[in-house]
Tab-separated table of C-alpha atoms in Angstrom:
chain	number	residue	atom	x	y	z
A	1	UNK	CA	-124.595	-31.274	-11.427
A	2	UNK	CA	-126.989	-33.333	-9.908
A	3	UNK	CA	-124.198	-35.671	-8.626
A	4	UNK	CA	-122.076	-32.827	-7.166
A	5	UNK	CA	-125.259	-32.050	-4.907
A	6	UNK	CA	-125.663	-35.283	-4.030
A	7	UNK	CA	-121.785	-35.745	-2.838
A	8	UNK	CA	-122.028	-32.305	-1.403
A	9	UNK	CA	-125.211	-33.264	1.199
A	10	UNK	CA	-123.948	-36.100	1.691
A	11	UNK	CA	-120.221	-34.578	2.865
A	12	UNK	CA	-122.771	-31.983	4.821
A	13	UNK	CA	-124.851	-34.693	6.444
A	14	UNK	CA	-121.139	-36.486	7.414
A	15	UNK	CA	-119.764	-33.244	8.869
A	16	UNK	CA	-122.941	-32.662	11.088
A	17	UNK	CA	-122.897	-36.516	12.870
A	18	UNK	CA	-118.757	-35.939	13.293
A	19	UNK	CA	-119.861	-32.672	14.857
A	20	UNK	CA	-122.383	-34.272	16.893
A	21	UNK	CA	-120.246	-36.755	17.968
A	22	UNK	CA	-117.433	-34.308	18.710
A	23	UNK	CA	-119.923	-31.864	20.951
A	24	UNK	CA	-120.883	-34.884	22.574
A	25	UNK	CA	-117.538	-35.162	24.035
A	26	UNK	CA	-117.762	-32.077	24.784
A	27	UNK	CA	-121.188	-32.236	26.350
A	28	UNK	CA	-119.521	-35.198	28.664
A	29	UNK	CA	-116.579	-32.862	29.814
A	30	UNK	CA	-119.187	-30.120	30.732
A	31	UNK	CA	-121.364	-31.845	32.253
A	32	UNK	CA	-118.395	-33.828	34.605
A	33	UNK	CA	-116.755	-30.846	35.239
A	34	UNK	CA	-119.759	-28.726	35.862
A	35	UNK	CA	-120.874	-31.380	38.601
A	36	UNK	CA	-118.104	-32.944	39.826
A	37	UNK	CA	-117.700	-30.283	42.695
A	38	UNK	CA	-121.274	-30.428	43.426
A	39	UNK	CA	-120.843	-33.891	44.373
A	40	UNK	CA	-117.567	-33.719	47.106
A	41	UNK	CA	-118.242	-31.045	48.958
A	42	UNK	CA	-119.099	-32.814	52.403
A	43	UNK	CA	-115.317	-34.403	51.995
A	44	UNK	CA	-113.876	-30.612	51.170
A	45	UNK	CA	-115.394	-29.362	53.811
A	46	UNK	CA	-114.030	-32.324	56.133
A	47	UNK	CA	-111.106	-32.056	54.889
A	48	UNK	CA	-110.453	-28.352	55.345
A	49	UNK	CA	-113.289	-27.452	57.721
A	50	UNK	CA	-113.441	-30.168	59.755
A	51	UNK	CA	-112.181	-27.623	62.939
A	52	UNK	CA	-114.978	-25.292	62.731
A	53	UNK	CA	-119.150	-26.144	63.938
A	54	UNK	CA	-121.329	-27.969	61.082
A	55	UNK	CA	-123.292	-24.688	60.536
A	56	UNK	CA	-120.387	-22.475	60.376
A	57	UNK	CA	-118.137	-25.022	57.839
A	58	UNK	CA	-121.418	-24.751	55.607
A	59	UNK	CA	-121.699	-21.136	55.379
A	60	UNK	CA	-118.088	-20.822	54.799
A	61	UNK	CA	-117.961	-23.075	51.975
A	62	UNK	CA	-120.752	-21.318	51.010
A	63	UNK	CA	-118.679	-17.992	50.414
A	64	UNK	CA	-116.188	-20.303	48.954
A	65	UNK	CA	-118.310	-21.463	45.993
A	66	UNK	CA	-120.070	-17.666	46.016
A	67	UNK	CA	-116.131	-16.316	45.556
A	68	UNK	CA	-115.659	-18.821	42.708
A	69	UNK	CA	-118.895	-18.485	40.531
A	70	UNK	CA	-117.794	-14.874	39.866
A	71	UNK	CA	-115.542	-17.047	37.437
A	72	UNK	CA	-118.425	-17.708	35.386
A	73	UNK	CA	-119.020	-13.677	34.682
A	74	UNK	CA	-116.196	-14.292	32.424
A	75	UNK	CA	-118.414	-16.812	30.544
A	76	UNK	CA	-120.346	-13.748	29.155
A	77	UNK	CA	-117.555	-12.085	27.938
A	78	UNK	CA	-116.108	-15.442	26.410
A	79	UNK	CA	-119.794	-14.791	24.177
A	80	UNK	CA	-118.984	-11.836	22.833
A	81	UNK	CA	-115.567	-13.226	21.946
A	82	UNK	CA	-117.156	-16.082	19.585
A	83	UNK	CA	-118.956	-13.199	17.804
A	84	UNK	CA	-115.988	-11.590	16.912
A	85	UNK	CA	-113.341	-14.122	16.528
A	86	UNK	CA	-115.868	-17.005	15.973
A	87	UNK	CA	-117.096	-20.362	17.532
A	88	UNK	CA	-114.557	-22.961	17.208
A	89	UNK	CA	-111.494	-20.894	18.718
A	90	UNK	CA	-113.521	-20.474	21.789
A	91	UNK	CA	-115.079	-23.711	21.717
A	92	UNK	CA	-111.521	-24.774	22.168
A	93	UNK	CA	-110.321	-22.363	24.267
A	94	UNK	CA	-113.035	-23.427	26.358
A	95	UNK	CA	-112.448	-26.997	26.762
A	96	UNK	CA	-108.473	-26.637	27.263
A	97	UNK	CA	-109.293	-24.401	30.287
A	98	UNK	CA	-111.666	-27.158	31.577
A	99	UNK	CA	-108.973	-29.701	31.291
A	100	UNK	CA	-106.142	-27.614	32.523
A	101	UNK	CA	-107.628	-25.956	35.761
A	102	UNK	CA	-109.148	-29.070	36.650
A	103	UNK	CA	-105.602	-30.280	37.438
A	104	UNK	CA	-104.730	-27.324	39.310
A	105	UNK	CA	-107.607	-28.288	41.489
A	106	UNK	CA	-106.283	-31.210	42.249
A	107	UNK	CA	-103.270	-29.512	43.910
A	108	UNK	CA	-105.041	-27.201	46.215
A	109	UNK	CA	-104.221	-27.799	50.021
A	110	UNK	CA	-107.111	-25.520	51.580
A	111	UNK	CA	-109.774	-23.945	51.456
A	112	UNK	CA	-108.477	-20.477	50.154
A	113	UNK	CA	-106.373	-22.176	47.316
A	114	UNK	CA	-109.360	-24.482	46.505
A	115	UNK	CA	-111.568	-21.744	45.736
A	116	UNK	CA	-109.040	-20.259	43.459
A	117	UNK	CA	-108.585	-23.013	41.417
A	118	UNK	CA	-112.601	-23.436	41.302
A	119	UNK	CA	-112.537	-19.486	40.246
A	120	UNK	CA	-110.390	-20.406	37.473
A	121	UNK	CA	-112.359	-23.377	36.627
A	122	UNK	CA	-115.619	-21.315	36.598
A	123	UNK	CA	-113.955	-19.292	33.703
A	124	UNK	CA	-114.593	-21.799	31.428
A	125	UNK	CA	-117.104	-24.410	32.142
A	126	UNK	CA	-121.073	-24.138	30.808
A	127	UNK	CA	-119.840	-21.618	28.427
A	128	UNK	CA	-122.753	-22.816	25.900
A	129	UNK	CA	-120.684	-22.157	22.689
A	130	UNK	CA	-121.599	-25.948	21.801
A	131	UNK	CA	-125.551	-25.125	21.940
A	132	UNK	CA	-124.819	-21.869	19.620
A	133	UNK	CA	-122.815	-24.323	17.072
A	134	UNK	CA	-125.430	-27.057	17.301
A	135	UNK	CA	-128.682	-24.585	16.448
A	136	UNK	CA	-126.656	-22.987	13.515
A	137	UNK	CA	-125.455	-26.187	12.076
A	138	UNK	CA	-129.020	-27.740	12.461
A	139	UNK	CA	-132.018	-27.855	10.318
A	140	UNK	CA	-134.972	-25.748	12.118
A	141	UNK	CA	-137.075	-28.484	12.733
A	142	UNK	CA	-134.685	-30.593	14.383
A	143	UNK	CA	-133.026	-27.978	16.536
A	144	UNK	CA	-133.883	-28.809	20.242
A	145	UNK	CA	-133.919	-32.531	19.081
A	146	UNK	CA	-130.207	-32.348	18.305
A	147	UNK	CA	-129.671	-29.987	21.083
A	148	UNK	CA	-130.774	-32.895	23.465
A	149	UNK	CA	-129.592	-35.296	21.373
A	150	UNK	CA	-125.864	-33.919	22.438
A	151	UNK	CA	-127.328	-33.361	25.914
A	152	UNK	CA	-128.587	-37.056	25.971
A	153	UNK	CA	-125.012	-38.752	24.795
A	154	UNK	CA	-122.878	-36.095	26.840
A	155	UNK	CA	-124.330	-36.944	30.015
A	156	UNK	CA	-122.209	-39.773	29.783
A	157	UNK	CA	-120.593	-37.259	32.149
A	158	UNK	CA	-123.011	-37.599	34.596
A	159	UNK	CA	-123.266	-41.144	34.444
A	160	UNK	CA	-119.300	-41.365	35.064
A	161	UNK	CA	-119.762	-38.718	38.267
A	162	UNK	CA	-121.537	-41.919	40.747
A	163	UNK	CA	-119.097	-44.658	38.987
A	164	UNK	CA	-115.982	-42.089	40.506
A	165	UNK	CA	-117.514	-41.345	43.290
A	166	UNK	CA	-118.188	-44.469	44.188
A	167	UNK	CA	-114.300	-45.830	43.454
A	168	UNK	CA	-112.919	-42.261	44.848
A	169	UNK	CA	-114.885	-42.299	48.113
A	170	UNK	CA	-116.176	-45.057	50.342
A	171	UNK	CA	-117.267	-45.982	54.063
A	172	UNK	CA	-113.390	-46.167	54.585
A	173	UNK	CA	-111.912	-43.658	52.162
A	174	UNK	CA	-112.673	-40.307	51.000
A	175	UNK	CA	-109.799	-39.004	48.042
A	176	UNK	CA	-111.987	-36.505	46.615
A	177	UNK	CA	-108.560	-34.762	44.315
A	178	UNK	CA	-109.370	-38.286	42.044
A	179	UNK	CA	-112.445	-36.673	40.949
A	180	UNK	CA	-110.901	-34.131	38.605
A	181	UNK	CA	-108.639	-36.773	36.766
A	182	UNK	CA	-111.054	-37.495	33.714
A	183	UNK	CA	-111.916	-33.513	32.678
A	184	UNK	CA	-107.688	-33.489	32.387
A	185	UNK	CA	-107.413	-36.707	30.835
A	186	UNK	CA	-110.309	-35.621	28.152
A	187	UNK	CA	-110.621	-31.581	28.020
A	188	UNK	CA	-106.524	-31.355	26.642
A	189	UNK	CA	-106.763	-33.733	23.837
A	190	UNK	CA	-109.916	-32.574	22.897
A	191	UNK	CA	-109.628	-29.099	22.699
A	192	UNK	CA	-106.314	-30.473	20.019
A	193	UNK	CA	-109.263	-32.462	17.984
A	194	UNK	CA	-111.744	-29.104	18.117
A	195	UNK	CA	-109.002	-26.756	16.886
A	196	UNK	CA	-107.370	-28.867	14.115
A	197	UNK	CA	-111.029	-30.640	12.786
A	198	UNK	CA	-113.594	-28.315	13.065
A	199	UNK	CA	-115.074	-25.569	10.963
A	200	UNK	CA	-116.445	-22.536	11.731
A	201	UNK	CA	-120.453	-22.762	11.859
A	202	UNK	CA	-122.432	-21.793	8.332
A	203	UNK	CA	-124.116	-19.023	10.021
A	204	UNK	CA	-121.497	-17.019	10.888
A	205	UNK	CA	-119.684	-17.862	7.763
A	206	UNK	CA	-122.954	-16.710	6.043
A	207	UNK	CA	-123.277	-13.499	8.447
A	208	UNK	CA	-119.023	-12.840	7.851
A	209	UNK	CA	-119.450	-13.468	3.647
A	210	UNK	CA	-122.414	-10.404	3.557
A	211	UNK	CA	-119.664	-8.414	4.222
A	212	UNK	CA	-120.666	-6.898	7.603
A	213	UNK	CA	-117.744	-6.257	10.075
A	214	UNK	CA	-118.606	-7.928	13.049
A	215	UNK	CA	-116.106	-6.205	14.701
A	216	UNK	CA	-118.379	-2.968	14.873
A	217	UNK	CA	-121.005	-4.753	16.386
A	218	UNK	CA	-119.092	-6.713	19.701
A	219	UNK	CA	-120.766	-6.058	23.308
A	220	UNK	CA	-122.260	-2.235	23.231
A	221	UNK	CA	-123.518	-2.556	19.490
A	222	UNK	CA	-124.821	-6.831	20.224
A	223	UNK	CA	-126.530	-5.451	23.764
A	224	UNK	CA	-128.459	-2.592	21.633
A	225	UNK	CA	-129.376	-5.269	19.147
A	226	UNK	CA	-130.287	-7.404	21.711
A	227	UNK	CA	-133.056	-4.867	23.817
A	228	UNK	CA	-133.789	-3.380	20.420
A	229	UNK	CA	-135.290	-6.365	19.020
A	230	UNK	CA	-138.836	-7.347	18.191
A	231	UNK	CA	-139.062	-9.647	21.668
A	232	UNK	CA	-137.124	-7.049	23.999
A	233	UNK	CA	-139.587	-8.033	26.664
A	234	UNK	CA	-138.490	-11.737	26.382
A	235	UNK	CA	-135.116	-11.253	26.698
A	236	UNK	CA	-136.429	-9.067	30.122
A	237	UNK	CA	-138.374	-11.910	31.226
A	238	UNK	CA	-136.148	-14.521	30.569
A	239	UNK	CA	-133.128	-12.547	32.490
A	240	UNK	CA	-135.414	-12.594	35.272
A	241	UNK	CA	-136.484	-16.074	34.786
A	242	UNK	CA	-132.274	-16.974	34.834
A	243	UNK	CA	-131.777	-15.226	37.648
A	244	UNK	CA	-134.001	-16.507	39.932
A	245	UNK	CA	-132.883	-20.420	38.263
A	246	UNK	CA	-129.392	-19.468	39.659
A	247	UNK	CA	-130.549	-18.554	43.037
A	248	UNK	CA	-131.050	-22.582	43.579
A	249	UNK	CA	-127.844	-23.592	42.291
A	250	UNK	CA	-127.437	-23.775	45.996
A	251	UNK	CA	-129.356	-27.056	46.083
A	252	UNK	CA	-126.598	-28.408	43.067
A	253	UNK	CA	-124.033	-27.056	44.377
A	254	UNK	CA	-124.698	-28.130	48.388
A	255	UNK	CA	-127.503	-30.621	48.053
A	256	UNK	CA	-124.813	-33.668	48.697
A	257	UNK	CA	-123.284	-31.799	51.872
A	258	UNK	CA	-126.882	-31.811	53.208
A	259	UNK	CA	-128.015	-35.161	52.368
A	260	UNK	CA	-124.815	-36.276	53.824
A	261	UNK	CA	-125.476	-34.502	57.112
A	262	UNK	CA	-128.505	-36.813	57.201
A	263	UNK	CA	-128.150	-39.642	60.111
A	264	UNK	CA	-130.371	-41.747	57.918
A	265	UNK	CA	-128.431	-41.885	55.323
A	266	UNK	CA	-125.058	-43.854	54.318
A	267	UNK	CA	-122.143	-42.901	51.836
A	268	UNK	CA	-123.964	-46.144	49.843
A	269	UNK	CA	-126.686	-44.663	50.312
A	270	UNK	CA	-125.028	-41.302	48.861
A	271	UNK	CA	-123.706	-42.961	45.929
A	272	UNK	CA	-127.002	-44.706	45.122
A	273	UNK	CA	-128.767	-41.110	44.915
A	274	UNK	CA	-126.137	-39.577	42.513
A	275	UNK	CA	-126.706	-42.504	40.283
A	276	UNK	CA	-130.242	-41.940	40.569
A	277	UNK	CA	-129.770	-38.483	40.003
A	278	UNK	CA	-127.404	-39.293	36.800
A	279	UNK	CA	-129.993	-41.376	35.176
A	280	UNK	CA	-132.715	-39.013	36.076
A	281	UNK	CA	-130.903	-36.702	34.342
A	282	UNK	CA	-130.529	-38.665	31.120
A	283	UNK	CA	-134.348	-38.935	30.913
A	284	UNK	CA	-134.767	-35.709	31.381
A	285	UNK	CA	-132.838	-34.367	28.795
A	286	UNK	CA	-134.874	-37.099	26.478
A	287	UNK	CA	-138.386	-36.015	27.904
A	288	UNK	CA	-137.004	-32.249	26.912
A	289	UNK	CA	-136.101	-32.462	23.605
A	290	UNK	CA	-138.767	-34.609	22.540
A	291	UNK	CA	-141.190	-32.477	24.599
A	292	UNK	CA	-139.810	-29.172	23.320
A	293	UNK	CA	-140.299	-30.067	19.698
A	294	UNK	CA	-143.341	-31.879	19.741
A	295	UNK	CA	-145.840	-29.320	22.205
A	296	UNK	CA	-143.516	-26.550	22.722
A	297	UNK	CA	-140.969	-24.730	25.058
A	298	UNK	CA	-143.505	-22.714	27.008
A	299	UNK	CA	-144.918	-25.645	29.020
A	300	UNK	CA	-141.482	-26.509	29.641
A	301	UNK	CA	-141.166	-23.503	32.187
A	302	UNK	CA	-144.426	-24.097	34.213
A	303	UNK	CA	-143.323	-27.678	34.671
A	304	UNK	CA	-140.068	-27.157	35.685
A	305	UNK	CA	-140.614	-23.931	38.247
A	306	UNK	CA	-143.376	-26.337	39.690
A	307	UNK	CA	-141.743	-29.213	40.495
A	308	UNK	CA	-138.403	-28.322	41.595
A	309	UNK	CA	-139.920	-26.802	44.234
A	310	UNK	CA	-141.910	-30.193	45.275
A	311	UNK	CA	-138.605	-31.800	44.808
A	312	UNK	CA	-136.835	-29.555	47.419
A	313	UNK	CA	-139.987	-30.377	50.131
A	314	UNK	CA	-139.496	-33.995	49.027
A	315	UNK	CA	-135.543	-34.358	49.676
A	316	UNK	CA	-136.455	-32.695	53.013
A	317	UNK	CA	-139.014	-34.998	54.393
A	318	UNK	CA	-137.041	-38.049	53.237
A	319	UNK	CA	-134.212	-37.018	55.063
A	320	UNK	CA	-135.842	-36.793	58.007
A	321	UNK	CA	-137.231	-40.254	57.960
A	322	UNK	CA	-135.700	-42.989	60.113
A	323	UNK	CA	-136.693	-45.515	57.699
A	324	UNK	CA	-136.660	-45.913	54.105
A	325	UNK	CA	-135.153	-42.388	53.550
A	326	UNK	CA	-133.351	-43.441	50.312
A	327	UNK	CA	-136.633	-44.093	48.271
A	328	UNK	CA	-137.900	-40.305	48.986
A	329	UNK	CA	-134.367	-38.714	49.134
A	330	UNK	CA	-133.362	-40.534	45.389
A	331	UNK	CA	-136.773	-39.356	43.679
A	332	UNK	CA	-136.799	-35.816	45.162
A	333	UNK	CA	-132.994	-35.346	44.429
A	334	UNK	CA	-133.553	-36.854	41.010
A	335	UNK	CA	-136.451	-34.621	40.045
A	336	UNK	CA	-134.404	-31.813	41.568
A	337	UNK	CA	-131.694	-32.469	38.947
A	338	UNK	CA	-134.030	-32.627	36.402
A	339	UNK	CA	-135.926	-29.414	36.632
A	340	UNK	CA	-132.586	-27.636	37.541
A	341	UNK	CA	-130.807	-28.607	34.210
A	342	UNK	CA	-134.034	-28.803	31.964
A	343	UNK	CA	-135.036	-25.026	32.734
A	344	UNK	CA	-131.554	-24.451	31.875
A	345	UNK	CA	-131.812	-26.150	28.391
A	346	UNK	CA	-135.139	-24.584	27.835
A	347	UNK	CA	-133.644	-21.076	28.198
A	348	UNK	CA	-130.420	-21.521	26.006
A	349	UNK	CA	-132.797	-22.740	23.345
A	350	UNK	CA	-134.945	-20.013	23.199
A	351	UNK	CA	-132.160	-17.080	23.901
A	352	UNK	CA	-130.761	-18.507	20.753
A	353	UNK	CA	-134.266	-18.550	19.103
A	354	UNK	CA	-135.027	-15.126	19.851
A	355	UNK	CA	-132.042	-13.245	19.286
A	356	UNK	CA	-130.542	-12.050	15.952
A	357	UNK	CA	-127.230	-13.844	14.595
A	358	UNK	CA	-125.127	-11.099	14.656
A	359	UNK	CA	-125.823	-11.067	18.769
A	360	UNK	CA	-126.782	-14.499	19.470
A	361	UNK	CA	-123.231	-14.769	20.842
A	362	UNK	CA	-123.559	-12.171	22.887
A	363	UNK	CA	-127.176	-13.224	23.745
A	364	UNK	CA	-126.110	-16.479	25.043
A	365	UNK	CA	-123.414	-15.117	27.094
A	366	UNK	CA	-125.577	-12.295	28.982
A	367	UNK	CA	-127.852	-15.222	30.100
A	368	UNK	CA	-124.942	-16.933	31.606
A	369	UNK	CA	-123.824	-13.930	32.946
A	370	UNK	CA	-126.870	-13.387	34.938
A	371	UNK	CA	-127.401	-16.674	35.466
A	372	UNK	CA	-123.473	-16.893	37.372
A	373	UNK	CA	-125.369	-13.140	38.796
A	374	UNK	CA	-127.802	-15.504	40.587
A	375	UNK	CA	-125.848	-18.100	41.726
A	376	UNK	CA	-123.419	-16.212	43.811
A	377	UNK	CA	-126.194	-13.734	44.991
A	378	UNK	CA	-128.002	-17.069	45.936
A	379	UNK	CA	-124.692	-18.693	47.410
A	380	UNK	CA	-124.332	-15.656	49.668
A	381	UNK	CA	-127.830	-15.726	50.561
A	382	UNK	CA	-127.708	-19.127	51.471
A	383	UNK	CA	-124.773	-18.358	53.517
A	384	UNK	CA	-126.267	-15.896	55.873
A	385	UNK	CA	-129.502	-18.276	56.386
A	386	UNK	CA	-127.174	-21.307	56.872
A	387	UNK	CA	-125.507	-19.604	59.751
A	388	UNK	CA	-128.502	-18.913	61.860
A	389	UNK	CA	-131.011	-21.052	60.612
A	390	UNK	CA	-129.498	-24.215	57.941
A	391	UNK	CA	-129.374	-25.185	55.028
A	392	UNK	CA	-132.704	-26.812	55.044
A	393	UNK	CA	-134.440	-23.431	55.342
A	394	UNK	CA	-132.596	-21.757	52.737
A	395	UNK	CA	-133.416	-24.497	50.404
A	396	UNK	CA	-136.746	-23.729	50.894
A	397	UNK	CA	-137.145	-20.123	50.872
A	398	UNK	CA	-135.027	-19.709	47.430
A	399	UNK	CA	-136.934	-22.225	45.863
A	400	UNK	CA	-140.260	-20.662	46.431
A	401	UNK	CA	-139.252	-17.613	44.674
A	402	UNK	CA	-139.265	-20.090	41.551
A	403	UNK	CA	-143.266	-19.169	41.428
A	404	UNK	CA	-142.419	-15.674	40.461
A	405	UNK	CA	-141.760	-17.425	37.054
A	406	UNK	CA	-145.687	-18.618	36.414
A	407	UNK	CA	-146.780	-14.869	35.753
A	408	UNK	CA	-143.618	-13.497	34.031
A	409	UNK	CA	-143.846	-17.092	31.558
A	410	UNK	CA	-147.431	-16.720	31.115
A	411	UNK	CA	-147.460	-12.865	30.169
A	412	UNK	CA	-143.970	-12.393	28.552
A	413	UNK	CA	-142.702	-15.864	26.667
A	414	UNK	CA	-143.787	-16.782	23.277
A	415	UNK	CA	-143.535	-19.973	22.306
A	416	UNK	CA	-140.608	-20.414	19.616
A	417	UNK	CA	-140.854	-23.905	18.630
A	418	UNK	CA	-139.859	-24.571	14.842
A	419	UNK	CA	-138.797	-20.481	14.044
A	420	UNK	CA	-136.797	-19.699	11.108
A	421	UNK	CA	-133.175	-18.773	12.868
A	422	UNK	CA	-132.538	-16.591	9.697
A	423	UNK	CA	-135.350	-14.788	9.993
A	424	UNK	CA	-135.394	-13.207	13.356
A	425	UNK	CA	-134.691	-9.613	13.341
């Protein structure tokens, strides 16, 4: 008996590193094909809005990525499809769709065709079905570690986005449709692997095995759950919280196009800060996980509303600088990166710690939901500002609503470090 237990953990402690390793991968195709747009968009807009004033070409693109992101309201509903048909087939689904509308993208020969191949690509990308298999695979004392811990070796992807860049476009060439090669050469294959290798998560074999139907219980049933439960007025805050994140996806999303704008500034220069920002990134993600277990996720969200916005004054100034803008530029666009993308972590980990199995699907897609809510209402925002005023002003004014967070995170959220997933009701 004793025996069979030991062969048994020991076949369960193998499954979760091949998992690991597999969302990884997965992690490294997200986090490329999340970004890779975010870091071409001064050559897009050269190359199909080169006829039209700087200020105008901006706030077109502008309605260009705004028109796209309502791709990723789809990401909600791809959510409530893991709680009914489960996490792997839409973990897969999820990562052929990165793979196979990245290659579309390559194809697109202006600006209205590029923006429907980016819709299509919004479908699927930051989907977080990964971060619900990770927290119900995990022990609960090791949850945001391995949450990070996939975070940490999947940004991999970032690390490859300045390498590209860098062989893709130069001083003397600027072939921006190279960019999307590696999500096609890795999101088709992989999705294969996810389908064919790996198993549904314990929880919701545990939740399916009590007999429930869990198809009573998709989208109206899940939302009820969801406002019904014992933190209601966390989810509330943390919608609010999401939506006001998504607002400065502008900065991700246009943050290159700006710095490149910058006469102080070279495309060296350019690659440089993405690297920076890549690595930044990396240690971020470390500094998170090991900060979220050890103090807590709570501090998390004053640090990260704070300093984005001294990032966004920081990029600023350095740009303006005649000399030595890259030193100032690289740490405020690094720490940008970092707050960005480490809020974001620190919400999907406690939406999942807060929310009942039977909805966490469901949970995790209604923050992306109104997270893809804020981006585009940002994105269209920015585009009105841009046009009369710039993008440096818009950068500014939607990152200062970031400081409506310090009340909302100091009345509403309740620190969920180590909880008992099980036992949240």
């Amino acid at each position: 008996m004793n025996e069979r237990i030991e062969k048994n953990r020991s076949k369960s402690k193998n499954y979760l590193i091949y998992l690991i390793i597999v969302l990884m991968f997965v992690e490294i195709l997200d986090t490329y094909t999340t970004n890779f747009p975010n870091v071409i968009p001064s050559k897009v807009i050269e190359d199909f809005l080169s006829d039209v004033p700087s200020n105008i070409g901006n706030s077109i693109f502008s309605i260009s990525i705004a028109i796209a992101s309502i791709g990723m309201y789809f990401v909600f509903f791809n959510q409530v499809l893991a709680d009914k048909f489960g996490r792997k087939v839409l973990l897969a689904t999820t990562v052929f769709g990165m793979g196979i509308f990245s290659l579309l993208l390559i194809f697109s020969t202006g600006i209205i065709q590029y923006t429907i191949y980016l819709f299509l690509l919004y479908l699927f990308f930051s989907s977080d079905i990964w971060v619900i298999y990770i927290n119900e695979e995990s022990p609960a004392d090791k949850r945001g570690r391995f949450t990070n811990l996939v975070l940490v070796g999947g940004v991999t992807g970032s690390i490859l986005l300045p390498v590209f860049r860098s062989i893709f476009i130069t001083e003397t060439s600027a072939n921006w449709r190279g960019m999307p090669l590696f999500s096609v050469l890795l999101g088709i294959p992989l999705s294969i692997i996810i389908f064919f290798t790996l198993k549904e998560t314990s929880k919701y074999e545990e939740y399916k095995n009590k007999g429930i139907t869990i198809e009573t219980s998709i989208l109206k049933t899940n939302l009820k759950t969801i406002f019904s439960s014992e933190r209601k007025r966390e989810v509330f805050a943390l919608i609010i919280i999401t939506f006001l994140v998504g607002f400065n996806y502008i900065f991700v999303s246009l943050g290159e196009q700006y710095i490149n704008s910058s006469p102080n500034l070279t495309e060296g220069d350019i690659n440089i800060i993405v690297l920076v920002m890549s690595f930044a990134v990396i240690l971020g993600y470390i500094f998170t996980g090991i900060f979220a277990d050890k103090v807590g996720r709570k501090p998390l969200f004053y640090l990260y509303s704070v300093l984005f916005i001294i990032s966004i004054f920081t990029v600023i100034f350095g740009s303006q600088l005649k000399e030595l803008a890259l030193i100032p530029v690289c740490v405020g666009a690094a720490l940008a990166n970092v707050s960005y993308w480490g809020i974001g972590v620190v919400i999907r980990l406690v939406i999942v710690e807060i929310i009942p199995t039977d909805a966490r699907g469901t949970g995790s897609g209604l923050k992306s939901l109104i997270s893809a809510f804020g981006i585009t209402i940002g994105l269209l925002l920015n585009s009105l500002i841009t046009y009369f005023f710039g993008l440096e002003l818009s950068f500014i004014i939607l990152s200062l609503l970031l400081l409506i967070n310090i009340p909302l995170i100091y009345k509403y959220i309740k620190e969920t470090k180590g909880i008992d997933l099980s036992q949240i009701k």
